[in-house]
mmCIF file of C-alpha atoms and ligand atoms in Angstrom:
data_model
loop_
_atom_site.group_PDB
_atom_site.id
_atom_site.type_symbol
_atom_site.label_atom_id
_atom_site.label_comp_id
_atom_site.label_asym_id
_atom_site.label_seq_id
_atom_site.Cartn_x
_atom_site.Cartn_y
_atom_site.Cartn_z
ATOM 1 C CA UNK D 710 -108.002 -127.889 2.533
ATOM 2 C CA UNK D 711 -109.482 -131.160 2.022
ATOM 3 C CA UNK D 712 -112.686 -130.401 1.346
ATOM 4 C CA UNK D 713 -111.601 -127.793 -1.456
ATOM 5 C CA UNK D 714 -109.389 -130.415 -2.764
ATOM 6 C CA UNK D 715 -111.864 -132.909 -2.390
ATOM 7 C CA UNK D 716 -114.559 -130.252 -4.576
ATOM 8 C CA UNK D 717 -112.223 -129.483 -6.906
ATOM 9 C CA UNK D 718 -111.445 -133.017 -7.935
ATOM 10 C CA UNK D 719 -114.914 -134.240 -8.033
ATOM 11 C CA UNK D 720 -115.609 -131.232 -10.251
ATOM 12 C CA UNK D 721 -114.160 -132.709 -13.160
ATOM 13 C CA UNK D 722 -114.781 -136.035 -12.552
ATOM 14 C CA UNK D 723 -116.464 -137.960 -15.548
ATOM 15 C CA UNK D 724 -119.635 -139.974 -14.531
ATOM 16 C CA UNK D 725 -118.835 -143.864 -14.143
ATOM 17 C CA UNK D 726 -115.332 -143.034 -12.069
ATOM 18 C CA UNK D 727 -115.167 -143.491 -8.958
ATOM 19 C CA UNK D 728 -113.095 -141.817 -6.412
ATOM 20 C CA UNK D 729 -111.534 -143.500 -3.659
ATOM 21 C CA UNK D 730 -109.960 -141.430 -1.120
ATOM 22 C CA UNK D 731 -106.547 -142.992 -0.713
ATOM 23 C CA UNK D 732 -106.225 -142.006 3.538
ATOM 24 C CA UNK D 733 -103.111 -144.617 4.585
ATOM 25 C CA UNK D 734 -100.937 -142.670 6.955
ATOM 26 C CA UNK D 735 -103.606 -139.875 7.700
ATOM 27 C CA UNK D 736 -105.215 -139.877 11.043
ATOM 28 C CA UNK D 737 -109.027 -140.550 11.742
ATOM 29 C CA UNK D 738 -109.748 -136.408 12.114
ATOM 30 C CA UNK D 739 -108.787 -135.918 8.120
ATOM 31 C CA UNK D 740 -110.797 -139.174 7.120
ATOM 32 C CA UNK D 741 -113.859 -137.444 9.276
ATOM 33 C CA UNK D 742 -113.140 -133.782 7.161
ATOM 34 C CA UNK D 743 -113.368 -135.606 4.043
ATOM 35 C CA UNK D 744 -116.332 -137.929 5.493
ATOM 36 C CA UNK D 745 -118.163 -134.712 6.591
ATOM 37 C CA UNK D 746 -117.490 -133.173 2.823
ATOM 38 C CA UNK D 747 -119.925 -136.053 1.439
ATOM 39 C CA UNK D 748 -116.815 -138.482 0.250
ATOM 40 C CA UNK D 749 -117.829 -142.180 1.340
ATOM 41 C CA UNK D 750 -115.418 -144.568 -0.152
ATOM 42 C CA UNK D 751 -111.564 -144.475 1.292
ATOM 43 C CA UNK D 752 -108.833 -147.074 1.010
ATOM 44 C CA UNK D 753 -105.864 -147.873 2.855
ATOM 45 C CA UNK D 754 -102.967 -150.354 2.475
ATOM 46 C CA UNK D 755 -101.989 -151.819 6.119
ATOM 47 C CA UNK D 756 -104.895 -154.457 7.376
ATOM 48 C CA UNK D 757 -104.406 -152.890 10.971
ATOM 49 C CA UNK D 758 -104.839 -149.683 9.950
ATOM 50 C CA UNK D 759 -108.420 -149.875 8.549
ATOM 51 C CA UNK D 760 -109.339 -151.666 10.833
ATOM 52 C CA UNK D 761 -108.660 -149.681 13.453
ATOM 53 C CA UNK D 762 -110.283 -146.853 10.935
ATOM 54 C CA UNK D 763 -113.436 -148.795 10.187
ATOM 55 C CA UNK D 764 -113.766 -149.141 13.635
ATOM 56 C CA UNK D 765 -114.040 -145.580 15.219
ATOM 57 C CA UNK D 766 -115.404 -143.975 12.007
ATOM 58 C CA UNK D 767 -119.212 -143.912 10.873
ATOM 59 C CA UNK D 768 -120.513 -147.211 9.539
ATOM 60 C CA UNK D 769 -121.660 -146.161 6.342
ATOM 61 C CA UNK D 770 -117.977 -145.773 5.099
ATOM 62 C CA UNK D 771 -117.109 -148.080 1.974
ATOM 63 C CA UNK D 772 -113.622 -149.311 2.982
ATOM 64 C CA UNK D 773 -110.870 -150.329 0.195
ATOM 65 C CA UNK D 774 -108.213 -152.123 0.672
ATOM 66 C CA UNK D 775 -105.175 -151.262 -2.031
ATOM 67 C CA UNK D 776 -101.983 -152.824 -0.351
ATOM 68 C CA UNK D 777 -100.369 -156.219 -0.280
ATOM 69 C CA UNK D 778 -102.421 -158.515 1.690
ATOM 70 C CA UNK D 779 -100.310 -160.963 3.867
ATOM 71 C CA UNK D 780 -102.488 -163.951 4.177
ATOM 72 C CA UNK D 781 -102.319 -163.984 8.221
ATOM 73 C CA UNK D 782 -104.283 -160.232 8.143
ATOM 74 C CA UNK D 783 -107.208 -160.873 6.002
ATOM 75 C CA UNK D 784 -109.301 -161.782 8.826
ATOM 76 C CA UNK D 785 -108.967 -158.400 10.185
ATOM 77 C CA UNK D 786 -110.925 -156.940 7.251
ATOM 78 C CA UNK D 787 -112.643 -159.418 5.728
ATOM 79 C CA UNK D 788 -115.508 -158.434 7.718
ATOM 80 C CA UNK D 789 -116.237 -155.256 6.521
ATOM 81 C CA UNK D 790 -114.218 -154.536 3.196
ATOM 82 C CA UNK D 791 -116.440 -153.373 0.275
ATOM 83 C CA UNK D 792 -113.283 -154.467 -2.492
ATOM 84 C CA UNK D 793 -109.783 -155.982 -2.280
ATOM 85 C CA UNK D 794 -107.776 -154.304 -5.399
ATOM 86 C CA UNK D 795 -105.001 -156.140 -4.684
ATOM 87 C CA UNK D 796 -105.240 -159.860 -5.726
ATOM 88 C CA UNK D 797 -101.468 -160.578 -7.228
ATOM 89 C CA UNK D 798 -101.587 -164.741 -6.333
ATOM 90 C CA UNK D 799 -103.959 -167.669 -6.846
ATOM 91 C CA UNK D 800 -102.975 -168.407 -2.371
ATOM 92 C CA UNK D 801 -104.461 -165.098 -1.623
ATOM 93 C CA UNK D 802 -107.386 -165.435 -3.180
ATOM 94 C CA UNK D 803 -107.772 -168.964 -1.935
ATOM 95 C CA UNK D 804 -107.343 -167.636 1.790
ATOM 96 C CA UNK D 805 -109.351 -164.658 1.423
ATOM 97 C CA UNK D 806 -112.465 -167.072 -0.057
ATOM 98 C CA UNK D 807 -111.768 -168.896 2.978
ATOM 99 C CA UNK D 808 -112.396 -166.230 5.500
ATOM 100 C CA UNK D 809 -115.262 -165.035 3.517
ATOM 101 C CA UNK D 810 -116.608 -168.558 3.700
ATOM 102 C CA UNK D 811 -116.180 -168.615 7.753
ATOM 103 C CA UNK D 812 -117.975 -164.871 7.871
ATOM 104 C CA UNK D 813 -120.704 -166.035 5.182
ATOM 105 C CA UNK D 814 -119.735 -162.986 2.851
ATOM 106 C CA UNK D 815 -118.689 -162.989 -0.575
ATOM 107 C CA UNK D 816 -115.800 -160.562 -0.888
ATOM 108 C CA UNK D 817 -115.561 -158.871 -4.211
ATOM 109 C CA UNK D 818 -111.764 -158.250 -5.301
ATOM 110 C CA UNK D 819 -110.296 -156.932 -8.449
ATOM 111 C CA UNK D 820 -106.661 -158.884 -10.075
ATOM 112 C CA UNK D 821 -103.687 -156.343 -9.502
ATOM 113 C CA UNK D 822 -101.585 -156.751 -12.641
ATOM 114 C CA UNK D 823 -98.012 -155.668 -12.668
ATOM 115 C CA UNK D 824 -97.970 -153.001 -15.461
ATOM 116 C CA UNK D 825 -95.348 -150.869 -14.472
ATOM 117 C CA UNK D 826 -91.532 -151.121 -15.600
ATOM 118 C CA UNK D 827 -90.431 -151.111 -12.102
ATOM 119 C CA UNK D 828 -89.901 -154.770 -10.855
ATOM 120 C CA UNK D 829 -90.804 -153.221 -7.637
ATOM 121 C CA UNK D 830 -94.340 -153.674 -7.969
ATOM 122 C CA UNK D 831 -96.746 -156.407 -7.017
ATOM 123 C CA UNK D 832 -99.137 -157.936 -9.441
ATOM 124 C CA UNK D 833 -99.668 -160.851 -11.910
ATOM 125 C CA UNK D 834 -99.025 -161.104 -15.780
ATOM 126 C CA UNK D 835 -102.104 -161.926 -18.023
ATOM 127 C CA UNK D 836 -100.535 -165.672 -18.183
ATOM 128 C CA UNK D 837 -101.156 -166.280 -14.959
ATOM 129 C CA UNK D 838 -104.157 -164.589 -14.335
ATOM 130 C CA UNK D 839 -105.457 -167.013 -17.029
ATOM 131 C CA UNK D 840 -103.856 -170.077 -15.020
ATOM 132 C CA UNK D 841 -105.610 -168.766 -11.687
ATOM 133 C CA UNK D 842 -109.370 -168.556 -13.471
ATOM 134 C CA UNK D 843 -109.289 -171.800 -14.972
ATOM 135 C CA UNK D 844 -107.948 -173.563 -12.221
ATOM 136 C CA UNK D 845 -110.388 -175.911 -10.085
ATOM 137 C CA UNK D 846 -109.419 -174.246 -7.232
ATOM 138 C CA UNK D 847 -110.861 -171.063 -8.282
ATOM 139 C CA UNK D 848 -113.849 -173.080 -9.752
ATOM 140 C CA UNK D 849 -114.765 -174.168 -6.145
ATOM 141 C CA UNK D 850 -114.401 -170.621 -4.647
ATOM 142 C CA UNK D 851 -117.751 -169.495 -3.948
ATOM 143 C CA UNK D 852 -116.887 -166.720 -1.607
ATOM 144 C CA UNK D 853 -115.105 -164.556 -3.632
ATOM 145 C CA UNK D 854 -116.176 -162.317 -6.736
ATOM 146 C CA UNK D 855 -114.193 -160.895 -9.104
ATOM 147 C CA UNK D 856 -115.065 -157.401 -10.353
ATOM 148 C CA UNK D 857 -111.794 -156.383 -12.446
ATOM 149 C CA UNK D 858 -108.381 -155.604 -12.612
ATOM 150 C CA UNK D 859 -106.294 -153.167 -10.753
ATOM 151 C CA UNK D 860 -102.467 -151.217 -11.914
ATOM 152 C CA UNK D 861 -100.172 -149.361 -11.000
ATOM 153 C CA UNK D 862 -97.956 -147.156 -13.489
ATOM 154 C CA UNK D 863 -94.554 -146.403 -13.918
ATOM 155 C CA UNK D 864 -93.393 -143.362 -11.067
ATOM 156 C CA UNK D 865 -92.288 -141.274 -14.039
ATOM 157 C CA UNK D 866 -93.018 -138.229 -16.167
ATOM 158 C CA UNK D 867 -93.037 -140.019 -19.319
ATOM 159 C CA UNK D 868 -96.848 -139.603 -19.848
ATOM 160 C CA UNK D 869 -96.522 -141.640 -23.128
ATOM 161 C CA UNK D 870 -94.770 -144.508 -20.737
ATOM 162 C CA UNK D 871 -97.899 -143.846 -18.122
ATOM 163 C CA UNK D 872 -100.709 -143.795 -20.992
ATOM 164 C CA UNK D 873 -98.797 -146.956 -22.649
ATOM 165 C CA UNK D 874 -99.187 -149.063 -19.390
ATOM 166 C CA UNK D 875 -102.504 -148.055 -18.628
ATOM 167 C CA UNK D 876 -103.841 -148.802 -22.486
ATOM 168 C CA UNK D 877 -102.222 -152.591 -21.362
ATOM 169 C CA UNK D 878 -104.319 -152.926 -18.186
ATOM 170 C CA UNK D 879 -107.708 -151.998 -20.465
ATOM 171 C CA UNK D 880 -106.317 -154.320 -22.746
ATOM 172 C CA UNK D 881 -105.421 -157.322 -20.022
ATOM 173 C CA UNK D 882 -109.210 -156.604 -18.596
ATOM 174 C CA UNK D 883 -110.365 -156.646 -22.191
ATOM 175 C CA UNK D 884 -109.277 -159.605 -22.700
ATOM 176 C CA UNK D 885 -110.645 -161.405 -19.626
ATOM 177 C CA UNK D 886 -113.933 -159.741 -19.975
ATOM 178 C CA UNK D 887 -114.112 -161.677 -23.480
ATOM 179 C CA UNK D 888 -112.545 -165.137 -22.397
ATOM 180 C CA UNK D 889 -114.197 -165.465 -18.672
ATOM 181 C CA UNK D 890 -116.371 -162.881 -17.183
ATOM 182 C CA UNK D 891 -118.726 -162.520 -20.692
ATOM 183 C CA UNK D 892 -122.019 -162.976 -18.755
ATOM 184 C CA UNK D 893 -121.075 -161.496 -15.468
ATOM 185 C CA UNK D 894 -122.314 -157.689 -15.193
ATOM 186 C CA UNK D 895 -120.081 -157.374 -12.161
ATOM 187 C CA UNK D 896 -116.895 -157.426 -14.095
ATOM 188 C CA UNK D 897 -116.623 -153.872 -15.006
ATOM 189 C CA UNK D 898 -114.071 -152.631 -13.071
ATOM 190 C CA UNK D 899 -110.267 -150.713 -14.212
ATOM 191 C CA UNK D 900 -108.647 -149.327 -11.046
ATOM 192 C CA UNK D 901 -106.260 -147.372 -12.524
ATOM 193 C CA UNK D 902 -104.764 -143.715 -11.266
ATOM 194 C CA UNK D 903 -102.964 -142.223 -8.946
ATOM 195 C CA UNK D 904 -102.559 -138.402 -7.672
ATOM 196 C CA UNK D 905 -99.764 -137.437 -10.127
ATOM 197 C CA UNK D 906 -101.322 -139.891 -12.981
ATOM 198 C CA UNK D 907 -104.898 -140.046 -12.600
ATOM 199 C CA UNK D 908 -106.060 -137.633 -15.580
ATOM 200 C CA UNK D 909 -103.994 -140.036 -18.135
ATOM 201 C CA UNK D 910 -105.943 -143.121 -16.314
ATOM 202 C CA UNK D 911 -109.349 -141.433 -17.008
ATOM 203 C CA UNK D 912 -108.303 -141.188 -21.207
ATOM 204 C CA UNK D 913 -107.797 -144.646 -20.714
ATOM 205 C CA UNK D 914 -110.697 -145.712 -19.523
ATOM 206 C CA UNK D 915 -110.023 -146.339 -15.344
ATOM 207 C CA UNK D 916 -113.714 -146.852 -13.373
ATOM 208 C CA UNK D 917 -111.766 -146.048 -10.268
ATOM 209 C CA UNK D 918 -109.091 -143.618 -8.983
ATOM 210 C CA UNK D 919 -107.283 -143.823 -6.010
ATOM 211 C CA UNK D 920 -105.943 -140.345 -4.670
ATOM 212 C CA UNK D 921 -103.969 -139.629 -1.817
ATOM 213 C CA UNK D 922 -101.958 -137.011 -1.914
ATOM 214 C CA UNK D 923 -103.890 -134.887 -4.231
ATOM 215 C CA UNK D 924 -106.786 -134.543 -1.255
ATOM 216 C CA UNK D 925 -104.842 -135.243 2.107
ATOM 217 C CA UNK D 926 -101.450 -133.485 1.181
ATOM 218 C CA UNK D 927 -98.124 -135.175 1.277
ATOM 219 C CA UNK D 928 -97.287 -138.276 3.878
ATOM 220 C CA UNK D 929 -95.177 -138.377 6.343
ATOM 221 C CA UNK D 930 -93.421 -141.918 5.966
ATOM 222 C CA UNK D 931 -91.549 -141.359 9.050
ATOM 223 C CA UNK D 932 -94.367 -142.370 11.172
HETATM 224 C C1 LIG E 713 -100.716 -144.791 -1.771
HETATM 225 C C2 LIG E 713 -101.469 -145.401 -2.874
HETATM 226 C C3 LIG E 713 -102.281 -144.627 -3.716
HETATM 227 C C4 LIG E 713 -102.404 -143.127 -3.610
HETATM 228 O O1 LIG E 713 -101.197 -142.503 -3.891
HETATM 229 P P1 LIG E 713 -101.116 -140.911 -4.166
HETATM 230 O O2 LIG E 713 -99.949 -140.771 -5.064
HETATM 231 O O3 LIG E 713 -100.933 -140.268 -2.845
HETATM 232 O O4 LIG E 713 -102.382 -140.515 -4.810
HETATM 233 C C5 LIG E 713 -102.987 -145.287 -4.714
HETATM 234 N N1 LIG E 713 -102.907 -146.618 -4.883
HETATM 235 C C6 LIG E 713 -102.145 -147.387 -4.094
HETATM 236 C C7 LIG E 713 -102.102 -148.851 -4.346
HETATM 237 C C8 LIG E 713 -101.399 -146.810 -3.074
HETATM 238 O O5 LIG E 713 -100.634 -147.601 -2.299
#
């Protein structure tokens, strides 16, 4: 089924959204289907994980990484990751320039901003976002690029709760467009949407979707 599911999404995607295939949990054959159905970009959450993935699947693959990142696994994907969505502190970002800096790459990341109600969630407020760009440290980062801002909603069926949080993240990227990233052509990404909230994340303006479920079927968490 993941190839219909795959076609059927892609359908009615708008032009300028990207899809990642979210494939965390799923073994290497379903990552392959989808591969072999033309999708190229995929994103996990465990450092391990894709790496292990990146390793035994086909090189062209554009590998995401959408999970917290403990500082003591970024070297295992620094070396190959095409984004990191999930910035959320000022010492990750530090440690991941630093590893990009002993691999000579520039890593491009996006700021993960906690939008949702749940205090569950990882991510910065727009305060300290602010506090992390105009601090030195960040001014002496040359390995790093940042290329937007990254959210996760509410888990809830209150679409005007969903649509209300995602408005905020256009709003927080907005906002540091304006102030900080004005004459950088890079910073133009809103990863925003999930399998159950995705549609509500297009309205609003998300560049990039990351679906899971909605291609590879449920998880199993008990693995
Ligand atoms: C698991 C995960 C997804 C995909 O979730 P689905 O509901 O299966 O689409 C998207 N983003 C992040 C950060 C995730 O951890």
């Amino acid at each position: 089924m993941i190839k219909e599911n795959l076609a059927s999404i892609k359908a009615k995607l708008p032009t300028g959204v990207t899809l990642i295939a979210i494939s965390k949990t799923k073994p290497i054959s379903d990552v392959q289907e989808a591969y072999d159905a033309g999708q190229l970009v995929f994103g996990e959450n465990h450092a391990l994980e894709m790496r292990d993935k990146h390793e035994a699947l086909p090189k062209d693959i554009q590998w995401h990484f959408v999970g917290h990142l403990q500082t003591n696994k970024i070297k295992y994907i620094v070396p190959f990751v095409a984004l990191i969505h999930s910035i959320d502190s000022g010492r990750l970002l530090e440690a991941v320039d630093a590893e990009g800096k002993k691999r000579d790459r520039i890593v491009d990341c996006l700021l993960q901003f906690h939008i949702a109600s749940e205090t569950t969630k990882f991510g910065l407020d727009l305060d300290e976002a602010k506090a992390l760009l105009e601090s030195e440290t960040f001014k002496n980062m040359h390995n790093v690029r940042i290329c937007g801002v990254m959210g996760m909603a509410t888990f809830t069926d209150d679409e005007a709760e969903i649509q209300k949080e995602f408005k905020n993240l256009h709003g927080i990227y907005d906002t540091l467009k304006q102030e900080y990233f004005g004459q950088a052509p890079y910073f133009k990404e809103i990863s925003m949407g999930m399998s159950e909230d995705y549609a509500i994340a297009i309205e609003e303006g998300s560049t990039m979707i990351r679906l899971g479920s909605k291609i590879f079927g449920a998880r199993n968490y008990n693995i």
